[in-house]
Coordinates of C-alpha atoms and ligand atoms in Angstrom, one line a residue:
X1124 CA 111.6 70.0 83.3
X1125 CA 112.6 73.4 84.3
X1126 CA 109.7 75.1 85.2
X1127 CA 106.9 73.9 87.8
X1128 CA 103.4 75.2 88.3
X1129 CA 102.2 76.1 91.9
X1130 CA 100.1 73.1 91.9
X1131 CA 103.4 70.9 91.3
X1132 CA 105.1 73.0 93.9
X1133 CA 102.4 72.2 96.5
X1134 CA 102.3 68.2 95.7
X1135 CA 106.1 68.5 96.0
X1136 CA 105.5 69.2 99.8
X1137 CA 103.9 65.8 100.3
X1138 CA 106.9 63.5 101.5
X1139 CA 108.1 62.4 104.9
X1140 CA 109.2 65.6 106.4
X1141 CA 109.2 65.5 110.1
X1142 CA 107.7 68.7 111.0
X1143 CA 106.5 69.6 114.6
X1144 CA 104.0 72.5 115.5
X1145 CA 102.4 73.2 119.0
X1146 CA 103.9 69.7 120.1
X1147 CA 102.4 67.9 117.6
X1148 CA 103.6 66.1 114.5
X1149 CA 102.3 67.4 110.9
X1150 CA 101.8 64.4 108.8
X1151 CA 100.9 66.4 105.7
X1152 CA 101.9 70.4 105.3
X1153 CA 99.8 70.8 102.7
X1154 CA 96.7 69.4 104.5
X1155 CA 97.4 71.4 107.9
X1156 CA 95.0 74.6 107.6
X1157 CA 97.3 76.5 110.2
X1158 CA 99.9 76.4 107.1
X1159 CA 97.5 77.4 104.7
X1160 CA 98.1 80.7 104.4
X1161 CA 102.4 80.5 104.4
X1162 CA 102.3 77.8 101.5
X1163 CA 99.6 80.0 99.4
X1164 CA 102.1 83.1 100.0
X1165 CA 105.1 80.9 98.8
X1166 CA 103.2 79.8 95.8
X1167 CA 103.4 82.9 94.3
X1168 CA 107.0 82.0 93.4
X1169 CA 105.7 79.6 90.7
X1170 CA 103.0 81.4 89.9
X1171 CA 104.8 84.7 88.7
X1172 CA 106.1 82.6 85.9
X1173 CA 102.6 82.7 84.3
X1174 CA 101.6 86.2 85.5
X1175 CA 104.8 88.0 85.1
X1176 CA 107.2 85.8 82.5
X1177 CA 108.8 88.7 81.5
X1178 CA 110.2 89.1 84.8
X1179 CA 110.2 85.4 86.2
X1180 CA 111.4 83.0 83.3
X1181 CA 115.2 82.8 82.2
X1182 CA 116.1 80.9 79.3
X1183 CA 119.7 79.0 79.0
X1184 CA 121.9 78.4 75.7
X1185 CA 119.5 75.9 74.6
X1186 CA 116.8 78.2 74.7
X1187 CA 115.1 76.3 77.5
X1188 CA 113.3 78.2 80.1
X1189 CA 114.1 78.3 84.0
X1190 CA 113.2 80.3 87.1
X1191 CA 114.8 83.6 86.8
X1192 CA 115.1 83.4 90.2
X1193 CA 117.9 81.3 89.9
X1194 CA 119.9 83.2 87.0
X1195 CA 123.3 83.7 88.1
X1196 CA 124.2 87.3 88.0
X1197 CA 126.9 88.1 84.9
X1198 CA 126.5 92.0 85.0
X1199 CA 124.9 94.7 86.9
X1200 CA 121.9 94.2 84.1
X1201 CA 121.0 90.9 85.8
X1202 CA 121.0 92.6 89.0
X1203 CA 119.1 95.2 88.1
X1204 CA 116.3 92.7 86.7
X1205 CA 116.8 90.7 89.9
X1206 CA 115.8 93.7 92.1
X1207 CA 113.0 94.4 89.9
X1208 CA 111.7 90.5 90.0
X1209 CA 111.9 90.4 93.7
X1210 CA 110.4 93.7 94.4
X1211 CA 107.2 92.4 92.1
X1212 CA 107.0 89.2 94.0
X1213 CA 106.7 90.7 96.9
X1214 CA 104.4 92.9 96.1
X1215 CA 102.0 90.0 96.6
X1216 CA 102.7 90.1 100.6
X1217 CA 103.4 93.7 101.2
X1218 CA 107.0 93.1 101.2
X1219 CA 107.5 89.9 102.8
X1220 CA 109.3 87.5 101.4
X1221 CA 108.1 84.8 99.2
X1222 CA 110.2 81.8 98.5
X1223 CA 113.0 81.3 95.8
X1224 CA 115.2 84.4 96.8
X1225 CA 116.7 83.3 99.8
X1226 CA 117.7 79.8 98.4
X1227 CA 119.2 81.5 95.1
X1228 CA 121.0 84.1 97.4
X1229 CA 122.8 80.8 98.8
X1230 CA 123.3 79.8 95.3
X1231 CA 125.3 82.6 94.2
X1232 CA 127.3 82.7 97.4
X1233 CA 128.3 79.2 97.1
X1234 CA 129.0 79.0 93.1
X1235 CA 131.7 82.2 94.4
X1236 CA 133.0 81.4 97.5
X1237 CA 133.7 77.7 97.3
X1238 CA 136.6 76.2 95.8
X1239 CA 137.6 72.6 94.3
X1240 CA 135.2 70.0 94.8
X1241 CA 132.9 72.1 96.8
X1242 CA 132.4 74.2 93.8
X1243 CA 131.9 71.5 91.2
X1244 CA 129.5 70.2 93.4
X1245 CA 127.8 73.2 94.2
X1246 CA 127.8 73.9 90.1
X1247 CA 126.0 70.2 89.6
X1248 CA 123.2 71.4 92.7
X1249 CA 122.7 74.8 91.0
X1250 CA 121.8 72.9 87.9
X1251 CA 119.8 70.2 89.6
X1252 CA 117.9 73.3 91.0
X1253 CA 117.2 74.7 88.0
X1254 CA 116.3 71.5 86.2
X1255 CA 113.8 70.8 88.7
X1256 CA 112.8 74.2 90.1
X1257 CA 113.5 73.2 93.3
X1258 CA 112.2 75.6 96.3
X1259 CA 115.1 76.2 98.6
X1260 CA 115.4 77.3 102.4
X1261 CA 118.4 78.4 103.9
X1262 CA 119.8 77.5 107.4
X1263 CA 122.5 79.6 108.1
X1264 CA 121.7 81.2 111.7
X1265 CA 123.3 78.3 114.5
X1266 CA 121.5 78.6 117.7
X1267 CA 125.0 79.9 118.9
X1268 CA 124.9 79.5 122.8
X1269 CA 126.9 81.8 124.6
X1270 CA 127.7 84.6 122.1
X1271 CA 131.2 85.0 124.0
X1272 CA 132.0 82.2 122.8
X1273 CA 133.2 80.3 119.5
X1274 CA 131.8 77.1 118.3
X1275 CA 134.4 74.9 119.6
X1276 CA 134.4 76.5 123.3
X1277 CA 130.9 76.0 123.6
X1278 CA 129.8 74.0 126.7
X1279 CA 127.6 71.9 124.3
X1280 CA 129.3 71.0 120.6
X1281 CA 125.8 71.0 119.2
X1282 CA 125.2 74.8 119.7
X1283 CA 127.2 75.0 115.9
X1284 CA 126.2 72.6 113.5
X1285 CA 129.0 70.3 113.0
X1286 CA 130.7 67.5 111.5
X1287 CA 130.7 64.0 113.9
X1288 CA 131.5 61.6 111.7
X1289 CA 132.7 60.7 107.8
X1290 CA 133.5 58.0 105.3
X1291 CA 134.3 57.5 101.7
X1292 CA 131.0 58.5 100.5
X1293 CA 129.4 60.9 103.2
X1294 CA 129.6 63.1 106.5
X1295 CA 127.1 62.9 109.1
X1296 CA 126.3 66.0 110.9
X1297 CA 124.8 66.9 114.4
X1298 CA 123.4 70.5 115.5
X1299 CA 120.6 72.9 115.2
X1300 CA 120.0 75.8 112.8
X1301 CA 117.6 78.4 114.3
X1302 CA 114.9 81.1 112.5
X1303 CA 115.0 78.6 109.0
X1304 CA 112.5 80.7 107.0
X1305 CA 110.6 78.2 104.4
X1306 CA 112.0 74.7 105.7
X1307 CA 108.4 73.7 106.4
X1308 CA 107.4 74.3 102.9
X1309 CA 110.4 74.4 100.8
X1310 CA 111.7 71.0 99.0
X1311 CA 115.6 71.1 100.2
X1312 CA 117.7 73.0 102.8
X1313 CA 121.2 74.8 101.9
X1314 CA 123.2 74.5 105.0
X1315 CA 125.8 77.3 105.5
X1316 CA 128.1 78.7 108.5
X1317 CA 127.0 81.5 110.2
X1318 CA 130.3 83.3 110.8
X1319 CA 134.2 83.4 110.2
X1320 CA 136.2 80.7 111.7
X1321 CA 139.5 79.5 113.1
X1322 CA 141.8 76.7 113.8
X1323 CA 140.2 74.2 116.1
X1324 CA 136.9 74.5 114.4
X1325 CA 137.2 72.6 111.3
X1326 CA 134.4 70.4 112.5
X1327 CA 132.2 73.7 112.2
X1328 CA 133.4 74.3 108.8
X1329 CA 130.6 72.6 106.9
X1330 CA 128.4 73.3 103.8
X1331 CA 125.7 71.3 102.0
X1332 CA 122.2 70.6 101.2
X1333 CA 120.0 68.2 101.5
X1334 CA 115.9 66.9 101.2
X1335 CA 114.0 68.4 103.5
X1336 CA 112.9 64.6 104.1
X1337 CA 116.2 63.5 104.8
X1338 CA 116.5 61.1 108.1
X1339 CA 117.5 63.3 111.1
X1340 CA 116.0 66.3 110.1
X1341 CA 113.3 67.8 112.5
X1342 CA 111.5 70.9 111.8
X1343 CA 110.1 72.9 115.3
X1344 CA 107.9 75.5 113.2
X1345 CA 107.2 78.7 115.4
X1346 CA 103.7 79.7 116.2
X1347 CA 104.2 83.2 116.0
X1348 CA 101.4 84.6 114.2
X1349 CA 99.1 81.7 114.6
X1350 CA 95.0 81.4 114.7
X1351 CA 92.7 82.2 112.0
X1352 CA 92.3 86.0 110.8
X1353 CA 89.2 87.9 109.5
X1354 CA 90.3 90.1 106.4
X1355 CA 88.1 93.3 107.8
X1356 CA 90.7 93.3 110.6
X1357 CA 93.4 92.0 109.2
X1358 CA 93.6 92.5 105.2
X1359 CA 97.1 91.1 104.7
X1360 CA 97.8 88.7 107.5
X1361 CA 94.8 86.7 107.1
X1362 CA 96.4 85.9 103.7
X1363 CA 100.1 86.2 103.8
X1364 CA 102.6 84.3 106.3
X1365 CA 106.0 82.7 106.4
X1366 CA 107.2 80.0 108.6
X1367 CA 110.3 79.7 110.6
X1368 CA 111.7 76.8 112.1
X1369 CA 113.9 75.4 114.8
X1370 CA 115.8 72.8 112.5
X1371 CA 117.4 70.1 114.2
X1372 CA 119.9 67.6 112.7
X1373 CA 120.5 64.7 114.5
X1374 CA 123.0 62.5 113.0
X1375 CA 122.3 63.5 109.4
X1376 CA 124.1 61.7 106.5
X1377 CA 125.1 64.0 103.9
X1378 CA 126.3 62.4 100.6
X1379 CA 129.7 64.0 99.7
X1380 CA 128.4 65.0 96.0
X1381 CA 126.5 67.4 98.0
X1382 CA 129.1 68.8 100.2
X1383 CA 130.0 72.4 99.7
X1384 CA 132.8 72.8 102.3
X1385 CA 134.2 70.3 104.9
X1386 CA 136.9 71.5 107.0
X1387 CA 138.3 74.3 105.6
X1388 CA 138.0 76.8 108.4
X1389 CA 139.3 79.8 106.3
X1390 CA 136.9 79.5 103.5
X1391 CA 133.7 79.1 106.4
X1392 CA 133.5 83.4 106.7
X1393 CA 133.7 83.7 102.9
X1394 CA 131.1 81.5 102.1
X1395 CA 128.9 83.1 104.9
X1396 CA 130.0 86.7 103.6
X1397 CA 129.0 85.9 99.9
X1398 CA 125.6 84.7 100.9
X1399 CA 125.3 87.9 102.9
X1400 CA 126.5 90.1 99.9
X1401 CA 123.3 88.7 98.3
X1402 CA 120.7 88.2 100.6
X1403 CA 121.0 91.9 102.0
X1404 CA 120.5 93.0 98.4
X1405 CA 117.2 90.7 98.4
X1406 CA 116.4 92.2 101.6
X1407 CA 116.3 95.8 100.2
X1408 CA 114.3 95.1 97.2
X1409 CA 112.0 92.9 98.8
X1410 CA 111.2 95.6 101.5
X1411 CA 110.4 98.5 98.9
X1412 CA 106.8 97.3 98.6
X1413 CA 106.3 97.6 102.8
X1414 CA 108.0 101.2 102.1
X1415 CA 105.4 102.2 99.5
X1416 CA 102.8 100.6 101.3
X1417 CA 103.9 103.2 104.6
X1418 CA 103.9 106.0 102.3
X1419 CA 100.4 105.0 100.5
X1420 CA 99.0 104.4 103.7
X1421 CA 100.1 107.8 105.6
X1422 CA 98.9 109.7 102.6
X1423 CA 95.4 107.7 102.5
X1424 CA 95.0 107.8 106.2
X1425 CA 95.8 111.9 106.3
X1426 CA 93.1 112.4 103.8
X1427 CA 90.5 110.2 105.6
X1428 CA 91.1 112.2 108.6
X1429 CA 90.7 115.4 106.8
X1430 CA 94.4 116.5 107.9
X1431 CA 96.1 116.2 104.4
X1432 CA 96.8 120.0 103.9
X1433 CA 98.5 120.7 107.6
X1434 CA 101.6 121.8 107.7
X1435 CA 103.0 119.0 110.3
X1436 CA 101.4 116.4 107.6
X1437 CA 103.0 117.7 104.9
X1438 CA 106.6 117.9 106.6
X1439 CA 105.9 113.9 108.0
X1440 CA 105.1 112.8 104.4
X1441 CA 107.9 114.4 103.1
X1442 CA 110.1 112.2 105.7
X1443 CA 108.4 109.3 105.1
X1444 CA 109.0 109.9 101.1
X1445 CA 113.0 110.8 101.8
X1446 CA 113.1 107.6 103.8
X1447 CA 111.6 105.2 101.4
X1448 CA 113.3 106.9 98.0
X1449 CA 116.8 106.6 99.8
X1450 CA 116.4 102.8 100.4
X1451 CA 115.0 102.6 96.8
X1452 CA 117.9 104.8 95.2
X1453 CA 120.7 102.8 97.3
X1454 CA 118.8 99.5 96.4
X1455 CA 119.3 100.8 92.5
X1456 CA 122.6 102.0 93.3
X1457 CA 123.9 98.4 94.6
X1458 CA 123.2 97.1 91.2
X1459 CA 124.8 99.5 89.0
X1460 CA 127.9 99.4 91.0
X1461 CA 127.9 95.9 91.0
X1462 CA 131.5 93.9 90.2
X1463 CA 132.6 90.4 89.1
X1464 CA 133.4 88.2 91.9
X1465 CA 135.4 85.1 91.9
X1466 CA 134.1 82.4 89.4
X1467 CA 132.5 85.1 87.4
X1468 CA 129.6 85.5 89.6
X1469 CA 128.8 89.4 90.0
X1470 CA 127.9 91.1 93.3
X1471 CA 126.2 93.9 94.4
X1472 CA 128.2 96.7 95.6
X1473 CA 128.4 95.9 99.6
X1474 CA 128.5 99.6 100.3
X1475 CA 125.5 100.9 98.8
X1476 CA 123.9 97.5 100.0
X1477 CA 124.4 97.5 103.5
X1478 CA 123.5 101.3 103.7
X1479 CA 120.4 100.6 102.1
X1480 CA 119.7 98.1 104.7
X1481 CA 120.9 99.8 107.6
X1482 CA 118.9 102.9 106.5
X1483 CA 116.1 100.8 106.0
X1484 CA 116.4 99.2 109.8
X1485 CA 117.5 102.1 111.3
X1486 CA 114.8 104.5 110.5
X1487 CA 111.7 101.7 110.3
X1488 CA 110.5 102.4 113.8
X1489 CA 110.4 106.0 113.3
X1490 CA 108.3 105.5 110.2
X1491 CA 105.6 103.3 111.7
X1492 CA 105.3 105.9 114.4
X1493 CA 104.6 108.7 111.7
X1494 CA 101.8 106.6 110.2
X1495 CA 100.3 105.6 113.8
X1496 CA 100.4 109.2 114.6
X1497 CA 98.6 110.2 111.3
X1498 CA 95.9 107.4 111.8
X1499 CA 94.9 107.8 115.3
X1500 CA 94.0 105.7 118.1
X1501 CA 91.6 103.9 116.0
X1502 CA 94.2 101.9 115.2
X1503 CA 94.1 100.2 118.4
X1504 CA 90.5 100.6 119.6
X1505 CA 89.0 100.2 116.4
X1506 CA 85.8 97.9 116.0
X1507 CA 86.0 94.1 114.5
X1508 CA 85.2 92.3 111.8
X1509 CA 82.2 90.8 113.4
X1510 CA 80.7 94.3 114.5
X1511 CA 81.1 95.2 111.0
X1512 CA 79.0 92.0 109.5
X1513 CA 76.3 92.7 112.1
X1514 CA 73.7 95.5 110.1
X1515 CA 72.6 97.0 113.2
X1516 CA 76.1 97.4 114.8
X1517 CA 77.4 98.6 111.3
X1518 CA 74.8 101.7 111.3
X1519 CA 76.4 102.7 114.4
X1520 CA 79.7 102.5 113.4
X1521 CA 78.7 104.2 109.8
X1522 CA 77.6 107.0 111.8
X1523 CA 80.2 108.2 114.1
X1524 CA 83.1 107.0 112.2
X1525 CA 82.6 109.0 108.9
X1526 CA 85.3 111.8 108.5
X1527 CA 86.5 113.3 105.4
X1528 CA 85.3 110.0 104.0
X1529 CA 82.8 107.4 104.7
X1530 CA 83.4 105.0 107.5
X1531 CA 84.1 101.9 105.7
X1532 CA 86.9 103.7 103.4
X1533 CA 88.3 105.2 106.5
X1534 CA 87.9 102.0 108.9
X1535 CA 89.7 99.5 106.2
X1536 CA 92.8 101.9 105.7
X1537 CA 93.2 102.3 109.5
X1538 CA 92.8 98.3 110.1
X1539 CA 95.3 97.7 107.2
X1540 CA 97.9 100.3 108.9
X1541 CA 97.1 98.4 112.2
X1542 CA 97.5 94.7 110.4
X1543 CA 100.9 95.8 108.9
X1544 CA 102.4 98.1 111.3
X1545 CA 101.2 97.3 114.8
X1546 CA 99.7 93.8 116.4
X1547 CA 101.3 90.5 115.9
X1548 CA 102.3 91.0 112.3
X1549 CA 103.3 94.7 112.8
X1550 CA 105.6 93.4 115.8
X1551 CA 106.8 90.5 113.4
X1552 CA 107.9 93.5 111.0
X1553 CA 109.8 95.2 113.2
X1554 CA 112.0 92.2 114.6
X1555 CA 112.2 91.0 111.0
X1556 CA 113.6 94.6 110.1
X1557 CA 115.7 94.4 112.8
X1558 CA 117.2 91.2 113.0
X1559 CA 116.8 89.3 109.5
X1560 CA 119.4 89.3 107.0
X1561 CA 121.8 90.4 109.8
X1562 CA 121.4 92.9 112.9
X1563 CA 122.2 96.2 112.5
X1564 CA 125.5 96.2 113.9
X1565 CA 126.1 93.5 111.3
X1566 CA 125.2 96.1 108.9
X1567 CA 127.3 98.8 110.0
X1568 CA 130.5 96.3 110.1
X1569 CA 130.2 95.9 106.6
X1570 CA 129.6 99.7 105.9
X1571 CA 132.8 100.1 107.4
X1572 CA 134.5 97.2 105.8
X1573 CA 133.2 98.1 102.4
X1574 CA 134.3 101.8 102.4
X1575 CA 137.8 102.8 101.3
X1576 CA 138.8 105.6 103.4
X1577 CA 142.4 105.8 101.6
X1578 CA 141.0 108.3 98.7
X1579 CA 139.3 110.4 101.2
X1580 CA 142.5 110.7 103.3
X1581 CA 144.9 111.3 100.2
X1582 CA 142.6 114.4 99.2
X1583 CA 143.0 115.6 103.1
X1584 CA 147.1 114.9 102.9
X1585 CA 146.7 117.1 99.7
X1586 CA 144.9 120.0 101.4
X1587 CA 147.4 119.7 104.1
X1588 CA 150.4 120.1 102.0
X1589 CA 148.8 123.1 100.0
X1590 CA 148.3 124.6 103.3
X1591 CA 151.9 124.4 104.2
X1592 CA 153.0 126.0 100.8
X1593 CA 153.9 129.8 101.1
X1594 CA 150.9 131.7 100.7
X1595 CA 150.8 134.3 97.7
X1596 CA 151.9 137.9 98.3
X1597 CA 149.0 140.1 97.8
X1598 CA 149.3 143.0 95.6
Ligands
LIG2244 C1 111.4 86.3 110.9 C2 112.9 86.3 110.6 C3 113.5 84.9 109.4 C4 114.9 84.7 109.5 N1 115.2 83.8 108.7 C5 116.5 83.0 108.6 C6 116.8 82.1 107.3 O1 115.8 81.5 106.7 N2 118.0 81.5 107.6 C7 118.6 81.8 108.4 O2 119.8 81.4 108.6 N3 118.8 82.7 109.1 C8 117.1 83.2 109.1 N4 117.0 84.5 110.3 C9 118.0 84.9 111.2 C10 118.7 86.4 111.1 O3 119.7 86.2 110.2 C11 119.2 86.4 112.6 O4 117.8 86.5 113.4 C12 120.4 87.6 112.8 O5 120.9 87.0 112.1 C13 120.8 87.6 114.6 O6 120.7 86.3 114.9 P1 120.2 86.2 116.0 O7 118.8 86.1 116.4 O8 120.7 84.6 116.8 O9 120.6 87.4 117.3 P2 121.8 87.2 118.2 O10 123.1 87.1 117.4 O11 121.8 86.9 119.6 O12 121.8 88.9 118.0 C14 121.1 89.7 119.5 C15 122.2 90.9 119.6 O13 123.5 90.5 120.3 C16 124.5 91.4 119.4 N5 125.9 90.0 119.1 C17 125.5 88.6 119.0 N6 126.7 88.4 118.8 C18 127.8 88.9 119.5 C19 128.9 89.2 119.8 N7 129.6 88.0 119.8 N8 129.3 90.2 120.6 C20 128.8 91.3 120.7 N9 127.4 91.4 120.2 C21 126.7 90.3 119.5 C22 124.1 91.5 118.2 O14 124.9 92.1 117.4 C23 122.4 91.9 118.5 O15 122.5 93.2 119.0 C24 116.0 85.0 110.3 C25 115.6 86.1 111.1 C26 114.4 86.5 111.3 C27 114.1 87.0 112.7

């Protein structure tokens, strides 16, 4: 078996995983109403193999099909196609990541940055993922405690995940990771370090993969974006959602065949960064539908309000287009400028990737403000789904909310803007833009690290040398 159906994916989630939601255990995630939207959203990671096989299905040397999310990049073209696949699957949820993107980022990072037995295990694990079409979550972010202190200097040693025991066949780990997307609705967890480590931090230099239902793993799922939503007021967030957890490891035993790093501190930062190289490339591609929605919604609401031709509206549309297409352009450039890394695994150009990610994250609040500006105050004060469903109230709404287009058309676009860019989903997107795949400062750091200033310095040295040569005599 190499490609599972969406139904098989759902069925695979019925295991002994320990999930806690609002203080209560969840016996079966597939039967729990609060998780329906999230599981349906992630199931697109499987159904896309039917709806878009040209992009979503790859073939191995024997011609056996497997999920193209897991195709190891071996050329710029592979990364161009990966970018298209991610953008396409993320159009379902308007720029919200679906399922297999993050896990494959971690797989590629492990294939590139591990050595020796760790690399052999990573290669075998990649084959296992492909053969079984496994849905992966990635637990990288430790809870981190006092940010001014490293792992071994924390008051509580469990504030970073660490090895507490080891025998011939296994290691045992304790600690907690946080913000783990998809953990409650994935099959397995890849666990990798969150930062570079130094001498004394050996126990914290650990990377491995385990099934989510491994004894000792507990998922405390965030209730953010809970409660039923009607599709008139919440056209997107009534159907799409991600689940994140505090992921606690209480004496979790990991077989050594699943361990990719154990104690080599100097490799921890390399693995963390190798994941990030792919993960930010994923980010700049999965955000594109959200940016297209910004541009499209701004244009449609301006038309609905009858302001499309005003000079300030045209200027604002130009700003939104420039913002969106700059991110898209750098995302494409990152693939075009890809280069070969260790193990023959290609990586997207980190400079272009981080420029795109930083430009996206930095500009997002202003772009959101622009679309809210064009939409008007109804984004916050508009009528609800129950009002619209009542014929008497609806007649009033139809009369008073008509503008350059009928009231229904106008209200639906205004609610789409409200749902996507304000309220709890919009707030979630703003936090996501700021922190997910790394904070703004992390991106700036990578921009400065990946830029080679030497050619520019040499050019200026050359200019200075030329200026010291005697000036030619005028005729
Ligand atoms: C919706 C969402 C989904 C996510 N999904 C995943 C996931 O699936 N898996 C995963 O592993 N992670 C995930 N993340 C985590 C994400 O990568 C982190 O949120 C991000 O790296 C920031 O870490 P933090 O939240 O601990 O914030 P912090 O690191 O505490 O950052 C807060 C601020 O402190 C600054 N700061 C932090 N440390 C220092 C320091 N030592 N010195 C000076 N300044 C410092 C930062 O620059 C930032 O300004 C997700 C996050 C979000 C919001």
